[in-house]
Amino acid sequence: MRALLATSIGVTCAAALTLPLAVPASSAPTPQDASARPPSAAPESPGSGPPETREAVTEPHATTPDAPTPDAPTPDAPTSDAPTPDAPASGTTGPDTTAADPAQRGTDQPSAPARSAADLPGSTQSLPMARLSSPSDRASGAAATQGLTRRDARPFSLVGVVWDDAGTELHGTVQIRTRATGTGTWSDWQDVETHNSEHAADLGSAERESGAVRGATAPLWVGDSDGVEVRVRPEAPDPQDRASTPLPLPGGLRLELVDPGEDPPRDPAQATAREAGRETAGSDTPAASAGTTAARAAARARPYIGPRPRIVTRKGWGADERLRERNFAYTRTVKAAFVHHSATGNNYTCRQAPSVLRSIYRYHVRSSGWRDFGYNFAVDKCGTIYEGRAGGVTKAVLGAHTLGFNTNSMGIAVLGTYSSSNPPAAAVTAIAKLTAWKLGLFGANPKGKVTLVSGGSNKYRKGKRVKLNVISGHRDGFATECPGARLYKKLGKARTSSAKLQGR
């Protein structure tokens, strides 16, 4: 549990969680697909404590309607924001359509059965590390560097490193270089963020204790590639301390190469609406029109709910629902929003954002052993908003984004790395729009303060009541660099803009 004891804020935010099997280790140096998904974990039981500490409630995939509840009033109708010039060609950038998931339609329609990795869109190659240290290193007692020498691979676009024990930190550096498909050009060495444990399910939760979760670095988007080289170097001992020795690298190090698969088919009707600058409601049937009218009336009757922004559904960005855990998990309410950066780098186009999301999703589930995509929502550099973890965008879905503060909060990841790069204005505006609407559904003031009970982090012990901004950065709840210094500085503007959208 060194992750909870870490005190430096040199930890960067990457991606977050719940419940599939880890890829089994293999001694063969050739690429291997991740195999069949694990059995579902036992559903979590409702707790009896106060809202801040209550255990999540799980509900079956096919029987949870996305209907208003006392905690989540019916949202306002979608706004008609013009699409960004580089909007994804494949995503459904219209409003959240309830037809995207059987649970949101309220029908008793079972999930598709789990299938082997070979049957699913996209793929994961899992390669065991080998010792790279020279004989002189071994003779001097220096810790061994591990990695892989240059090698060919099937096409992939995202990389990361995983290891067996989720409670063990990787004290060292991970560097990767890749070969671009078609050109044969090798990239320079790129650093991979090694601290990813703060993006996870809370300690003691059913998701975290499933036995399937693995240690993992942040994933890194590298684009279409077919060759790779990696080196993992242990942290050097302190030269001022003669007694210090480098910590060994975690056991079971493996390189994960993720292919996101093809984009989902483009919806001609929605594409036409986007190009015409109009918004679609997902259905033109009389029943749908009547429901939309009722939703508008209900939302107007409640103060301080911002207009519902356009959200690309999981179906729109191509999430394969057979990968994730079947059940959903919820908490009582949404009191706060934690903003993150994905730490996957900024070398993606907005048209590639759905592919980035599918890659992170597969890395979270297949490689890291989480139950689903970790964040509740994602935002790309062009300001497009995406549905993240499944369960209904109007609901209080339990995410795995801010270790210690996942209960009664939501996580928003801005795709990219913003430690030294400024976040685009469109992304900050999207944060304001999303929080004005979603926090408004639960009566939260974006410029206000809220008290949350820590589930345990390296900044606040378990059970401590912590006063935070309703819109906080990841670093407010955990000692980390996330969401990057440049993005963190923009949160004040996001709070002000969000409150204005709520009419405050």
PDB file of N, CA, C and O in Angstrom, residues 29-32 125 127 148-156 177-181 184 186 225-229 255 257:
ATOM      1  N   PRO A  29       7.912 -14.971 -26.046  1.00  0.00           N
ATOM      2  CA  PRO A  29       8.175 -13.574 -26.381  1.00  0.00           C
ATOM      3  C   PRO A  29       7.344 -13.077 -27.537  1.00  0.00           C
ATOM      4  O   PRO A  29       7.527 -11.982 -27.985  1.00  0.00           O
ATOM      5  N   THR A  30       6.444 -13.894 -28.040  1.00  0.00           N
ATOM      6  CA  THR A  30       5.636 -13.463 -29.179  1.00  0.00           C
ATOM      7  C   THR A  30       4.355 -12.838 -28.702  1.00  0.00           C
ATOM      8  O   THR A  30       3.852 -13.144 -27.637  1.00  0.00           O
ATOM      9  N   PRO A  31       3.757 -11.922 -29.509  1.00  0.00           N
ATOM     10  CA  PRO A  31       2.511 -11.259 -29.092  1.00  0.00           C
ATOM     11  C   PRO A  31       1.409 -12.269 -28.822  1.00  0.00           C
ATOM     12  O   PRO A  31       1.256 -13.256 -29.529  1.00  0.00           O
ATOM     13  N   GLN A  32       0.597 -11.958 -27.779  1.00  0.00           N
ATOM     14  CA  GLN A  32      -0.527 -12.816 -27.444  1.00  0.00           C
ATOM     15  C   GLN A  32      -1.724 -11.966 -27.152  1.00  0.00           C
ATOM     16  O   GLN A  32      -1.634 -10.979 -26.467  1.00  0.00           O
ATOM     17  N   GLN A 125      -2.029  -7.104 -27.309  1.00  0.00           N
ATOM     18  CA  GLN A 125      -0.859  -7.964 -27.297  1.00  0.00           C
ATOM     19  C   GLN A 125      -0.161  -7.753 -25.961  1.00  0.00           C
ATOM     20  O   GLN A 125       0.124  -6.616 -25.580  1.00  0.00           O
ATOM     21  N   LEU A 127       3.155  -8.707 -23.792  1.00  0.00           N
ATOM     22  CA  LEU A 127       4.502  -9.233 -23.973  1.00  0.00           C
ATOM     23  C   LEU A 127       5.282  -9.193 -22.670  1.00  0.00           C
ATOM     24  O   LEU A 127       5.450  -8.121 -22.073  1.00  0.00           O
ATOM     25  N   LEU A 148      12.237  -4.734 -23.547  1.00  0.00           N
ATOM     26  CA  LEU A 148      12.216  -5.508 -24.784  1.00  0.00           C
ATOM     27  C   LEU A 148      13.034  -4.762 -25.814  1.00  0.00           C
ATOM     28  O   LEU A 148      12.930  -3.531 -25.940  1.00  0.00           O
ATOM     29  N   THR A 149      13.857  -5.486 -26.552  1.00  0.00           N
ATOM     30  CA  THR A 149      14.586  -4.868 -27.649  1.00  0.00           C
ATOM     31  C   THR A 149      13.634  -4.644 -28.823  1.00  0.00           C
ATOM     32  O   THR A 149      12.501  -5.122 -28.821  1.00  0.00           O
ATOM     33  N   ARG A 150      14.075  -3.905 -29.812  1.00  0.00           N
ATOM     34  CA  ARG A 150      13.213  -3.602 -30.963  1.00  0.00           C
ATOM     35  C   ARG A 150      12.632  -4.873 -31.569  1.00  0.00           C
ATOM     36  O   ARG A 150      13.339  -5.854 -31.786  1.00  0.00           O
ATOM     37  N   ARG A 151      11.324  -4.803 -31.833  1.00  0.00           N
ATOM     38  CA  ARG A 151      10.674  -5.968 -32.419  1.00  0.00           C
ATOM     39  C   ARG A 151       9.448  -5.542 -33.210  1.00  0.00           C
ATOM     40  O   ARG A 151       8.867  -4.474 -32.957  1.00  0.00           O
ATOM     41  N   ASP A 152       9.074  -6.392 -34.156  1.00  0.00           N
ATOM     42  CA  ASP A 152       7.846  -6.177 -34.913  1.00  0.00           C
ATOM     43  C   ASP A 152       6.642  -6.555 -34.048  1.00  0.00           C
ATOM     44  O   ASP A 152       6.755  -7.344 -33.112  1.00  0.00           O
ATOM     45  N   ALA A 153       5.507  -6.002 -34.374  1.00  0.00           N
ATOM     46  CA  ALA A 153       4.268  -6.338 -33.666  1.00  0.00           C
ATOM     47  C   ALA A 153       3.098  -6.137 -34.615  1.00  0.00           C
ATOM     48  O   ALA A 153       3.209  -5.443 -35.628  1.00  0.00           O
ATOM     49  N   ARG A 154       1.985  -6.778 -34.285  1.00  0.00           N
ATOM     50  CA  ARG A 154       0.771  -6.477 -35.037  1.00  0.00           C
ATOM     51  C   ARG A 154       0.386  -5.026 -34.758  1.00  0.00           C
ATOM     52  O   ARG A 154       0.750  -4.467 -33.721  1.00  0.00           O
ATOM     53  N   PRO A 155      -0.363  -4.375 -35.633  1.00  0.00           N
ATOM     54  CA  PRO A 155      -0.677  -2.956 -35.462  1.00  0.00           C
ATOM     55  C   PRO A 155      -1.289  -2.658 -34.089  1.00  0.00           C
ATOM     56  O   PRO A 155      -2.118  -3.408 -33.580  1.00  0.00           O
ATOM     57  N   PHE A 156      -0.865  -1.541 -33.511  1.00  0.00           N
ATOM     58  CA  PHE A 156      -1.370  -1.072 -32.222  1.00  0.00           C
ATOM     59  C   PHE A 156      -1.276   0.450 -32.208  1.00  0.00           C
ATOM     60  O   PHE A 156      -0.588   1.052 -33.037  1.00  0.00           O
ATOM     61  N   ARG A 177       9.702   3.550 -27.319  1.00  0.00           N
ATOM     62  CA  ARG A 177       9.713   4.135 -28.664  1.00  0.00           C
ATOM     63  C   ARG A 177       9.048   3.161 -29.614  1.00  0.00           C
ATOM     64  O   ARG A 177       9.092   1.940 -29.419  1.00  0.00           O
ATOM     65  N   THR A 178       8.428   3.713 -30.635  1.00  0.00           N
ATOM     66  CA  THR A 178       7.604   2.909 -31.530  1.00  0.00           C
ATOM     67  C   THR A 178       7.917   3.233 -32.985  1.00  0.00           C
ATOM     68  O   THR A 178       8.452   4.310 -33.303  1.00  0.00           O
ATOM     69  N   ARG A 179       7.535   2.309 -33.850  1.00  0.00           N
ATOM     70  CA  ARG A 179       7.742   2.495 -35.287  1.00  0.00           C
ATOM     71  C   ARG A 179       6.395   2.732 -35.952  1.00  0.00           C
ATOM     72  O   ARG A 179       5.459   1.952 -35.798  1.00  0.00           O
ATOM     73  N   ALA A 180       6.305   3.834 -36.690  1.00  0.00           N
ATOM     74  CA  ALA A 180       5.055   4.192 -37.355  1.00  0.00           C
ATOM     75  C   ALA A 180       4.757   3.211 -38.482  1.00  0.00           C
ATOM     76  O   ALA A 180       5.635   2.877 -39.290  1.00  0.00           O
ATOM     77  N   THR A 181       3.522   2.749 -38.529  1.00  0.00           N
ATOM     78  CA  THR A 181       3.101   1.829 -39.580  1.00  0.00           C
ATOM     79  C   THR A 181       3.212   2.494 -40.944  1.00  0.00           C
ATOM     80  O   THR A 181       2.778   3.628 -41.128  1.00  0.00           O
ATOM     81  N   GLY A 184       8.106   3.114 -41.407  1.00  0.00           N
ATOM     82  CA  GLY A 184       9.320   2.525 -40.860  1.00  0.00           C
ATOM     83  C   GLY A 184      10.110   3.484 -39.990  1.00  0.00           C
ATOM     84  O   GLY A 184      11.230   3.165 -39.586  1.00  0.00           O
ATOM     85  N   TRP A 186      11.151   5.352 -36.666  1.00  0.00           N
ATOM     86  CA  TRP A 186      11.081   5.154 -35.221  1.00  0.00           C
ATOM     87  C   TRP A 186      10.983   6.490 -34.504  1.00  0.00           C
ATOM     88  O   TRP A 186      11.650   7.456 -34.874  1.00  0.00           O
ATOM     89  N   SER A 225       1.045   2.030 -35.142  1.00  0.00           N
ATOM     90  CA  SER A 225       2.426   1.557 -35.055  1.00  0.00           C
ATOM     91  C   SER A 225       2.497   0.055 -35.265  1.00  0.00           C
ATOM     92  O   SER A 225       1.518  -0.665 -35.050  1.00  0.00           O
ATOM     93  N   ASP A 226       3.694  -0.404 -35.669  1.00  0.00           N
ATOM     94  CA  ASP A 226       3.872  -1.846 -35.864  1.00  0.00           C
ATOM     95  C   ASP A 226       5.227  -2.338 -35.360  1.00  0.00           C
ATOM     96  O   ASP A 226       5.656  -3.436 -35.686  1.00  0.00           O
ATOM     97  N   GLY A 227       5.903  -1.530 -34.574  1.00  0.00           N
ATOM     98  CA  GLY A 227       7.162  -1.929 -33.963  1.00  0.00           C
ATOM     99  C   GLY A 227       7.318  -1.228 -32.629  1.00  0.00           C
ATOM    100  O   GLY A 227       6.797  -0.131 -32.428  1.00  0.00           O
ATOM    101  N   VAL A 228       8.059  -1.857 -31.690  1.00  0.00           N
ATOM    102  CA  VAL A 228       8.155  -1.283 -30.347  1.00  0.00           C
ATOM    103  C   VAL A 228       9.465  -1.668 -29.688  1.00  0.00           C
ATOM    104  O   VAL A 228      10.060  -2.715 -29.980  1.00  0.00           O
ATOM    105  N   GLU A 229       9.928  -0.811 -28.797  1.00  0.00           N
ATOM    106  CA  GLU A 229      11.071  -1.080 -27.926  1.00  0.00           C
ATOM    107  C   GLU A 229      10.773  -0.420 -26.590  1.00  0.00           C
ATOM    108  O   GLU A 229      10.224   0.687 -26.546  1.00  0.00           O
ATOM    109  N   LEU A 255       4.489  -5.677 -21.225  1.00  0.00           N
ATOM    110  CA  LEU A 255       4.156  -4.571 -22.119  1.00  0.00           C
ATOM    111  C   LEU A 255       2.826  -4.868 -22.796  1.00  0.00           C
ATOM    112  O   LEU A 255       2.636  -5.953 -23.351  1.00  0.00           O
ATOM    113  N   LEU A 257       0.166  -3.778 -25.713  1.00  0.00           N
ATOM    114  CA  LEU A 257       0.006  -3.065 -26.981  1.00  0.00           C
ATOM    115  C   LEU A 257      -1.457  -3.174 -27.391  1.00  0.00           C
ATOM    116  O   LEU A 257      -1.958  -4.270 -27.627  1.00  0.00           O
TER     117      LEU A 257
END
